[in-house]
PDB file of C-alpha atoms in Angstrom:
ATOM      1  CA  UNK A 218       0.000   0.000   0.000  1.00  0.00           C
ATOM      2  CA  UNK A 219       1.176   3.420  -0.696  1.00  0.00           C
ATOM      3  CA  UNK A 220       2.105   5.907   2.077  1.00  0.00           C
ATOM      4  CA  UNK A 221       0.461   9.640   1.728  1.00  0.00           C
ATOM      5  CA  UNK A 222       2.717  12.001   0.420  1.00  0.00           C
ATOM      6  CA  UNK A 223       4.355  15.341   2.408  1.00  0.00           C
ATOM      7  CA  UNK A 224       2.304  17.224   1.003  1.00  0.00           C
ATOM      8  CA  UNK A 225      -0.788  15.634   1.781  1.00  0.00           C
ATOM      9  CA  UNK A 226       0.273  15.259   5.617  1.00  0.00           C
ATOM     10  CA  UNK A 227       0.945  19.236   5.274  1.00  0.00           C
ATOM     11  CA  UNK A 228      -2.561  20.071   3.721  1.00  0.00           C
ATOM     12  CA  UNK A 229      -4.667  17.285   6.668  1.00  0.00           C
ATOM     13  CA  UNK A 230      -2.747  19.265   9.082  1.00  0.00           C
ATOM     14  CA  UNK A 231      -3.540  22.412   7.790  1.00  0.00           C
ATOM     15  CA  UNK A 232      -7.157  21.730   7.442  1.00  0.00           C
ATOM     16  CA  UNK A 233      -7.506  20.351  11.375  1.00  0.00           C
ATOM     17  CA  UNK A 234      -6.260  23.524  12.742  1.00  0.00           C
ATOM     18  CA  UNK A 235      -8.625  25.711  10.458  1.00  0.00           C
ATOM     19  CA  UNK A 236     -11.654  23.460  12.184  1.00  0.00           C
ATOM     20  CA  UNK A 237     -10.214  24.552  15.511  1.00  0.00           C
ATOM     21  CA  UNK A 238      -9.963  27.817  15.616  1.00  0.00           C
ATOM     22  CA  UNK A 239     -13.462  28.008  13.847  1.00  0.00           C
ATOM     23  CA  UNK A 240     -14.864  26.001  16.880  1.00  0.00           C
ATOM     24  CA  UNK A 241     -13.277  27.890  19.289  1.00  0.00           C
ATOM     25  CA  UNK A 242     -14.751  31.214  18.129  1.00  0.00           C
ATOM     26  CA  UNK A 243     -18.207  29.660  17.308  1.00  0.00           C
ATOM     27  CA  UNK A 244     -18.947  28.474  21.370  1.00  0.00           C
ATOM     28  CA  UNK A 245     -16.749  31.981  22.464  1.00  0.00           C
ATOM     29  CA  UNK A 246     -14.471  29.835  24.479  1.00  0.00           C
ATOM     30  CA  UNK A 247     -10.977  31.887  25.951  1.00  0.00           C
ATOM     31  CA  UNK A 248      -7.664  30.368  25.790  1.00  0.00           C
ATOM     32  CA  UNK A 249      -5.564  29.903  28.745  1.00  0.00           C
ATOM     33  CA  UNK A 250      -3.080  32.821  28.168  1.00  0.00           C
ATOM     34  CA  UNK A 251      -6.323  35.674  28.095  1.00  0.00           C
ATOM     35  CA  UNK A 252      -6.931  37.144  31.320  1.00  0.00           C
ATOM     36  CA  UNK A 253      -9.745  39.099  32.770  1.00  0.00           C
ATOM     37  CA  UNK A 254     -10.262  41.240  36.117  1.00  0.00           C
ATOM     38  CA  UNK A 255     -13.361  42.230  37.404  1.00  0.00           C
ATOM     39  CA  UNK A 256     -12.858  45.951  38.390  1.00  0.00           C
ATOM     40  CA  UNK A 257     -13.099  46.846  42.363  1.00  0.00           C
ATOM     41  CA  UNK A 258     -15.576  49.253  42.594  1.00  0.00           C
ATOM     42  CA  UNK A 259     -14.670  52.832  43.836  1.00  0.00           C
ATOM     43  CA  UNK A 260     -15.310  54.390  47.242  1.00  0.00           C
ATOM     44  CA  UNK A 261     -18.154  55.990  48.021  1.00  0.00           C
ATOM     45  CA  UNK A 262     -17.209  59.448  48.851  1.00  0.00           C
ATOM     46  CA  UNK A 263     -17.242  60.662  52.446  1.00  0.00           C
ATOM     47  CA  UNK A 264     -20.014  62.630  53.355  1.00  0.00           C
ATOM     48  CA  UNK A 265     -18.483  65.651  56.055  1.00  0.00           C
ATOM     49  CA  UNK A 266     -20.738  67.820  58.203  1.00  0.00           C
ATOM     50  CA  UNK A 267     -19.097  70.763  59.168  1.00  0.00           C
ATOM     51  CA  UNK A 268     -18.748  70.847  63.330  1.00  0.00           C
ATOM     52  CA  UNK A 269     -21.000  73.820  64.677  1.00  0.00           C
ATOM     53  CA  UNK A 270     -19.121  76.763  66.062  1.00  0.00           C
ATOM     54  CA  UNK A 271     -18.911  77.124  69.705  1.00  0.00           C
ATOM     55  CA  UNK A 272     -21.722  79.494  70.994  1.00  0.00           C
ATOM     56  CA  UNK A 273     -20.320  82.855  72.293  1.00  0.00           C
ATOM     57  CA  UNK A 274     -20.415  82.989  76.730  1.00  0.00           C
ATOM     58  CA  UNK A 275     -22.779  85.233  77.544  1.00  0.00           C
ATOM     59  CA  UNK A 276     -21.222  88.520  79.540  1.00  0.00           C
ATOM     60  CA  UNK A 277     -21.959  88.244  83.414  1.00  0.00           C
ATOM     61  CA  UNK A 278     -24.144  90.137  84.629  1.00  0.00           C
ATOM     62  CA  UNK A 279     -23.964  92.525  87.102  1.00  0.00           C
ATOM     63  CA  UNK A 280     -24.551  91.553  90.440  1.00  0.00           C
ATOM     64  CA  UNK A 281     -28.145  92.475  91.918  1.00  0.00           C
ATOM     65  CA  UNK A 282     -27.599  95.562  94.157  1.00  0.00           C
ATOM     66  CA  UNK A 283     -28.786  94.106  97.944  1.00  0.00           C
ATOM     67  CA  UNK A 284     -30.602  96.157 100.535  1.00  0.00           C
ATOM     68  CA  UNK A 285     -28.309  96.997 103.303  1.00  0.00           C
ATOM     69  CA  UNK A 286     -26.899  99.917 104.562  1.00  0.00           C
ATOM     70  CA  UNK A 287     -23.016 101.067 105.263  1.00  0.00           C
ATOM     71  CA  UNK A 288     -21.356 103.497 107.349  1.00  0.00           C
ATOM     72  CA  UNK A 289     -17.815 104.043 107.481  1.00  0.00           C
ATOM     73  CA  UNK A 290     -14.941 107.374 108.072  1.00  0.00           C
ATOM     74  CA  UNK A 291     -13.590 110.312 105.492  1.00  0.00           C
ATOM     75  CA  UNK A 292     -10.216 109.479 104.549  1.00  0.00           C
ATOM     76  CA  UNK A 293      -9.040 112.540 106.314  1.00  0.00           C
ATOM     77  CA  UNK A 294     -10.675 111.209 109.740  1.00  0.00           C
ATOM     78  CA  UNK A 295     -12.840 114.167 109.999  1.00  0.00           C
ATOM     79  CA  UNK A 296     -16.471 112.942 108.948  1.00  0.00           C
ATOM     80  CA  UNK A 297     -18.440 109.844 108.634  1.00  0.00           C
ATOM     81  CA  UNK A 298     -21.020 109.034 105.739  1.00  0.00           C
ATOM     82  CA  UNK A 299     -23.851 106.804 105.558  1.00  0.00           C
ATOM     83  CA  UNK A 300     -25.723 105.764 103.143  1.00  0.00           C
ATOM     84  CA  UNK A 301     -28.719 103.455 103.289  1.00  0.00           C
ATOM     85  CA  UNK A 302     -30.206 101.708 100.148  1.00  0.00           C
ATOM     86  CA  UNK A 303     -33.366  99.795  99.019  1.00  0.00           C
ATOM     87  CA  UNK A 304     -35.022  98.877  95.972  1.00  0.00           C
ATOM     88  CA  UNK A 305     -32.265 100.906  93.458  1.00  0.00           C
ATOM     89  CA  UNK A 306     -32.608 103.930  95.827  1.00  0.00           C
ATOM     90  CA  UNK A 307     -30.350 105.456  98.017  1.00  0.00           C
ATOM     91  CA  UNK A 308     -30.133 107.970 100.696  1.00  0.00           C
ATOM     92  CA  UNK A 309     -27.049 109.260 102.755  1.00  0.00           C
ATOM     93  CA  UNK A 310     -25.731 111.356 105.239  1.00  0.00           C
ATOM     94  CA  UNK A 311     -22.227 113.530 105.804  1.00  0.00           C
ATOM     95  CA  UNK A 312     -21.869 114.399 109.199  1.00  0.00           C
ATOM     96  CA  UNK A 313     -18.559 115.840 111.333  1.00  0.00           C
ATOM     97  CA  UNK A 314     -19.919 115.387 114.683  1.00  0.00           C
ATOM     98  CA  UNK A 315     -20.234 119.258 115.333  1.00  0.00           C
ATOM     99  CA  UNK A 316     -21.751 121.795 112.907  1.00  0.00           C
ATOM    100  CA  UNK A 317     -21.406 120.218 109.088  1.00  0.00           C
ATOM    101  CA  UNK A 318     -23.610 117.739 107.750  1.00  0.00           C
ATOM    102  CA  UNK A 319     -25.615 116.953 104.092  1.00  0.00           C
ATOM    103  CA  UNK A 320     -28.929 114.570 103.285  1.00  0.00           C
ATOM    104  CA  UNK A 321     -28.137 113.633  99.942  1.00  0.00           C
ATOM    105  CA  UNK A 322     -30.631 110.652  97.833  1.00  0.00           C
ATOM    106  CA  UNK A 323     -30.584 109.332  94.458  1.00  0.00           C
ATOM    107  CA  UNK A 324     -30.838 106.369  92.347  1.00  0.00           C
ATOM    108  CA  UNK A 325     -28.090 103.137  92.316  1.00  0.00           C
ATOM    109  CA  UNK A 326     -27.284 102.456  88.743  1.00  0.00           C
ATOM    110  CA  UNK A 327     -27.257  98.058  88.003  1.00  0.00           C
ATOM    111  CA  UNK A 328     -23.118  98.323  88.090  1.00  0.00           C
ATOM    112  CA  UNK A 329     -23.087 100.084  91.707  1.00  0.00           C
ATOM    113  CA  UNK A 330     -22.239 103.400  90.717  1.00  0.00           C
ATOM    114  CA  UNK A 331     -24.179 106.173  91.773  1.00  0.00           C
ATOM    115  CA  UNK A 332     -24.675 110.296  92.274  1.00  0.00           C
ATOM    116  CA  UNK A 333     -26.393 111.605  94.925  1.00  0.00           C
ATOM    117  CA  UNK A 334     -27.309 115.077  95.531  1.00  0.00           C
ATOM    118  CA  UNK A 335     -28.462 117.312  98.600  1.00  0.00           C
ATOM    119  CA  UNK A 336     -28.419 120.605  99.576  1.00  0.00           C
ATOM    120  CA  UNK A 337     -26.651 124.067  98.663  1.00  0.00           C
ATOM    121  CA  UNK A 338     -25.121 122.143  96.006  1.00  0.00           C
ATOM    122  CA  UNK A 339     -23.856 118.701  97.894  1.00  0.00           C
ATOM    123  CA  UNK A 340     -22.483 115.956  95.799  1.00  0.00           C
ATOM    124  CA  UNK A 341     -21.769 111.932  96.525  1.00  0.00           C
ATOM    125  CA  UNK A 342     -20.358 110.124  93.726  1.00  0.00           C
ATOM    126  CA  UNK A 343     -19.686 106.381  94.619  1.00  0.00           C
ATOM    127  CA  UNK A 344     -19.636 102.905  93.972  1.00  0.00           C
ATOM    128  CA  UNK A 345     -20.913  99.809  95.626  1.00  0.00           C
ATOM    129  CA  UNK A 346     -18.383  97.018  95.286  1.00  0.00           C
ATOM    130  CA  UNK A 347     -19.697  92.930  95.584  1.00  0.00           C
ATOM    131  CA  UNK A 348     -22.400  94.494  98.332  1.00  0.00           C
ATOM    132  CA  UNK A 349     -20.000  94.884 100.719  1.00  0.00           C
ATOM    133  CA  UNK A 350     -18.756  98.198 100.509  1.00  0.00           C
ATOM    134  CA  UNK A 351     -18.516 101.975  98.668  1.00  0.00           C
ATOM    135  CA  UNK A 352     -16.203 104.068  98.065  1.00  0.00           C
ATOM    136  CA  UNK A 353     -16.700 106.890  96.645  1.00  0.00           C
ATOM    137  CA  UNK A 354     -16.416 111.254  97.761  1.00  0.00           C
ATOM    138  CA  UNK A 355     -18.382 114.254  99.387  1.00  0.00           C
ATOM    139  CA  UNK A 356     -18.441 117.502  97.849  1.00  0.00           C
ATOM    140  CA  UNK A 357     -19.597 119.906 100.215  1.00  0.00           C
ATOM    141  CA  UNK A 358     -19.206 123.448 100.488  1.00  0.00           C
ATOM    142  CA  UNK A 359     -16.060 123.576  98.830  1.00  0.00           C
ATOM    143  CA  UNK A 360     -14.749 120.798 100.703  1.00  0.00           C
ATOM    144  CA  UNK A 361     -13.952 116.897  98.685  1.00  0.00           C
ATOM    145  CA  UNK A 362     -14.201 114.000 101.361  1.00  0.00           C
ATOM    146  CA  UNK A 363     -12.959 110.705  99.601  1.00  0.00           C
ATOM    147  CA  UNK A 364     -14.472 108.204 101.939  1.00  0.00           C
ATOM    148  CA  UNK A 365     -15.405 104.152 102.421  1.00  0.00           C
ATOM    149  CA  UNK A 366     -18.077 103.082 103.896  1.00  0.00           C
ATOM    150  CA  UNK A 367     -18.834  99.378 104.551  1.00  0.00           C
ATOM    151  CA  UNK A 368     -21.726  97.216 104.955  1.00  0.00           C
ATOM    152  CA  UNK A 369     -22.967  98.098 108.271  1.00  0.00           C
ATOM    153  CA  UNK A 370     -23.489  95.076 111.167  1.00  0.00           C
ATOM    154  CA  UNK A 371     -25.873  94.667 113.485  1.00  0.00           C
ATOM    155  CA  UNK A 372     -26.579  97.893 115.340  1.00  0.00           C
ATOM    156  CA  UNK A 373     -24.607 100.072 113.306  1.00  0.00           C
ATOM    157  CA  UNK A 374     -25.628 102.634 110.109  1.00  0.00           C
ATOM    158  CA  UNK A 375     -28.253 105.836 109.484  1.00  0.00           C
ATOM    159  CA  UNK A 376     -30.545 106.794 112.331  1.00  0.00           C
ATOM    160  CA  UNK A 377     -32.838 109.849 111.992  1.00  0.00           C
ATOM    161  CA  UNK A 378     -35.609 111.788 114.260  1.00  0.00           C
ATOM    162  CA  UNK A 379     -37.318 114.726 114.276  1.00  0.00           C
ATOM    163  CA  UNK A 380     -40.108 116.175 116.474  1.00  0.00           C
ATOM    164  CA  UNK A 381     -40.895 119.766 118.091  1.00  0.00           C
ATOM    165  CA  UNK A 382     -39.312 119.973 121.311  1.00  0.00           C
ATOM    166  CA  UNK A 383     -40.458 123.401 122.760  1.00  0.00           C
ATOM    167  CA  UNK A 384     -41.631 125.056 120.743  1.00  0.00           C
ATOM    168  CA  UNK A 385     -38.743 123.948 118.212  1.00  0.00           C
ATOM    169  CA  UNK A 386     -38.274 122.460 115.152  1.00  0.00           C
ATOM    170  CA  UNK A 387     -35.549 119.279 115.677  1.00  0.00           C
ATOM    171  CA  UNK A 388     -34.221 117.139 112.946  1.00  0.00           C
ATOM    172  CA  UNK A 389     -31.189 114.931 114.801  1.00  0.00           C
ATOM    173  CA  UNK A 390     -29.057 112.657 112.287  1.00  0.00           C
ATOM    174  CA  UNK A 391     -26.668 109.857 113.630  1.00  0.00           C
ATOM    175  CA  UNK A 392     -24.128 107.503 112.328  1.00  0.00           C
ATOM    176  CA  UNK A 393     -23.342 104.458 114.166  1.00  0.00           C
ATOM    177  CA  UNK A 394     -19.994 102.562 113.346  1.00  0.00           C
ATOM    178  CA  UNK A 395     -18.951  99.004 113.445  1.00  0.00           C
ATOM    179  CA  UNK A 396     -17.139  99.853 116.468  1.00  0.00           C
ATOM    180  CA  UNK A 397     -19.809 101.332 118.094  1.00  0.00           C
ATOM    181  CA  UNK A 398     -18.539 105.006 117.649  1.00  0.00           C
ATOM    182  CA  UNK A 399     -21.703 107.580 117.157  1.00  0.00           C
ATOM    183  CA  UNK A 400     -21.414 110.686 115.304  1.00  0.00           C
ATOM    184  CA  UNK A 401     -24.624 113.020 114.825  1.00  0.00           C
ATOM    185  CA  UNK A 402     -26.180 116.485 114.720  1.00  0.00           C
ATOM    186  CA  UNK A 403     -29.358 118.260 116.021  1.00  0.00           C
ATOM    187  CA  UNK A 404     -30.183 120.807 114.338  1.00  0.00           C
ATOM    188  CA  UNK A 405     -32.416 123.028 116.383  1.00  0.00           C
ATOM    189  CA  UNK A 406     -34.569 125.496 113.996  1.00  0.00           C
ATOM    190  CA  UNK A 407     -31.450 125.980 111.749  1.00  0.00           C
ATOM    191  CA  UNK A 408     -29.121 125.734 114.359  1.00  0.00           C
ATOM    192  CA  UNK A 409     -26.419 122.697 114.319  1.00  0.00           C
ATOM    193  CA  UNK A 410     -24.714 120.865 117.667  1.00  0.00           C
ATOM    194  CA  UNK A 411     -23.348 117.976 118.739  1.00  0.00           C
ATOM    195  CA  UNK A 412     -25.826 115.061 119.199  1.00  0.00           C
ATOM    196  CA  UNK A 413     -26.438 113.039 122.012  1.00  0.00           C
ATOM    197  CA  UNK A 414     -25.696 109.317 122.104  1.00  0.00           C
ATOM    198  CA  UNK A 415     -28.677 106.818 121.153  1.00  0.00           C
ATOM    199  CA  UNK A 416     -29.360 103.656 122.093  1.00  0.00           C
ATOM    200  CA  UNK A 417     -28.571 101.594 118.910  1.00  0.00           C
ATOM    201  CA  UNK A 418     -30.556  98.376 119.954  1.00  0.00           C
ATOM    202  CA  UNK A 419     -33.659 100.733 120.660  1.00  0.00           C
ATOM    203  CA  UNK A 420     -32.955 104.327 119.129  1.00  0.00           C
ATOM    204  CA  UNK A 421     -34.043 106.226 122.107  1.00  0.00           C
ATOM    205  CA  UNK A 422     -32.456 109.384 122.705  1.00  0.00           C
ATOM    206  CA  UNK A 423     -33.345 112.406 125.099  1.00  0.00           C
ATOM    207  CA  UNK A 424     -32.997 115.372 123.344  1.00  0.00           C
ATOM    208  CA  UNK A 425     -33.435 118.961 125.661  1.00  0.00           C
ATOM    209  CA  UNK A 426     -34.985 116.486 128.260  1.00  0.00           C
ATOM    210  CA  UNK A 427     -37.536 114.815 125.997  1.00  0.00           C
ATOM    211  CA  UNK A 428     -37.468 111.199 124.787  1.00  0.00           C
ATOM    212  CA  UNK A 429     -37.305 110.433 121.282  1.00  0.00           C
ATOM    213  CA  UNK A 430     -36.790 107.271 119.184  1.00  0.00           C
ATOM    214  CA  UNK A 431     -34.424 107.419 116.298  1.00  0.00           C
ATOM    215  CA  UNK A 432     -35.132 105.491 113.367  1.00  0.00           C
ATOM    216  CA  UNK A 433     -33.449 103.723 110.815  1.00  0.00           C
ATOM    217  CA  UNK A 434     -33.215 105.419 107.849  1.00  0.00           C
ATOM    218  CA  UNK A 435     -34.413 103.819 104.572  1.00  0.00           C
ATOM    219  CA  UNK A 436     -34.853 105.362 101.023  1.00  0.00           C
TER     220      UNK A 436
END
């Protein structure tokens, strides 16, 4: 029998790979050196929310000006002022013990300060510091009185009476101190002296041999 030829092997050969590839793209089958990646899917983006800015403190306010009255010495030693206040009001008193004294009144302002004003032209600026004491001056007939007066204890502060005593007019004004000192005036129809001690627990005082009762003084 006679063997196929070289050519004939070449052409079979041929043929078997042409049916090969035409299978292989017919059922869409990969060889073994393609490659495929699935791609990883991207981050969602990060969603921020802006922090909120801190809320501003709110200013303190000022401290609410307490009832109370204070009493306390010029810086010069020669006079004592009082000054009584309620309800945003004030009232005071300058006094040296022997011929010069001043009512003055007015209004606290909500950070302590205040002006007060009395006669023939009398002037208290001050200021009431943490309800425990003022400082402040007396202008008085020429005269400026720096003073401090603190918040008055038991017994001590602004006293006041007034009454006709024979036939006169009186009007007596005393300061009591911390330390128990008194300073005051009567003045009798316009006429200024030297008051007599009171009793601070009850206010009584005899004034030209009649008993009296000094009050506190409030605005």
């Amino acid at each position: 029998m006679k063997r196929p030829g070289p050519l004939l092997t070449l052409l079979a050969g041929l043929l078997l790979g042409l049916f090969m590839l035409t299978l292989n793209a017919t059922t869409g089958t990969k060889s073994a050196s393609s490659s495929y990646q699935e791609k990883s899917p991207s981050p969602a983006p990060t969603k921020t929310t802006a922090s909120p800015s801190p809320s501003p403190r709110p200013s303190p306010s000022p401290s609410k000006i307490a009832d109370a009255s204070y009493a306390g010495r010029t810086a010069d030693d020669s006079s004592s002022v009082a000054v009584s206040v309620r309800d945003g009001r004030a009232i005071a008193y300058f006094c040296d013990g022997h011929s010069k004294e001043s009512w003055l009144k007015g209004r606290v302002n909500p950070d302590g300060s205040m002006k007060l004003t009395g006669g023939h032209g009398a002037v208290l600026n001050g200021t009431l510091q943490d309800n425990s004491r003022i400082r402040g001056a007396v202008h008085l007939e020429g005269g400026h009185y720096a003073f401090t007066a603190r918040r008055a204890v038991k017994g001590s502060g602004l006293y006041r009476a007034t009454a006709t005593v024979r036939g006169a007019k009186i009007d007596g004004g005393w300061i009591v101190l911390a330390d128990g000192r008194q300073v005051g005036i009567v003045d009798r129809d316009g006429k200024p002296s030297a008051a007599p001690r009171i009793d601070p627990e009850t206010g009584a005082v005899t004034v030209d041999g009649q008993r009296l009762t000094a009050s506190p003084v409030v605005p």
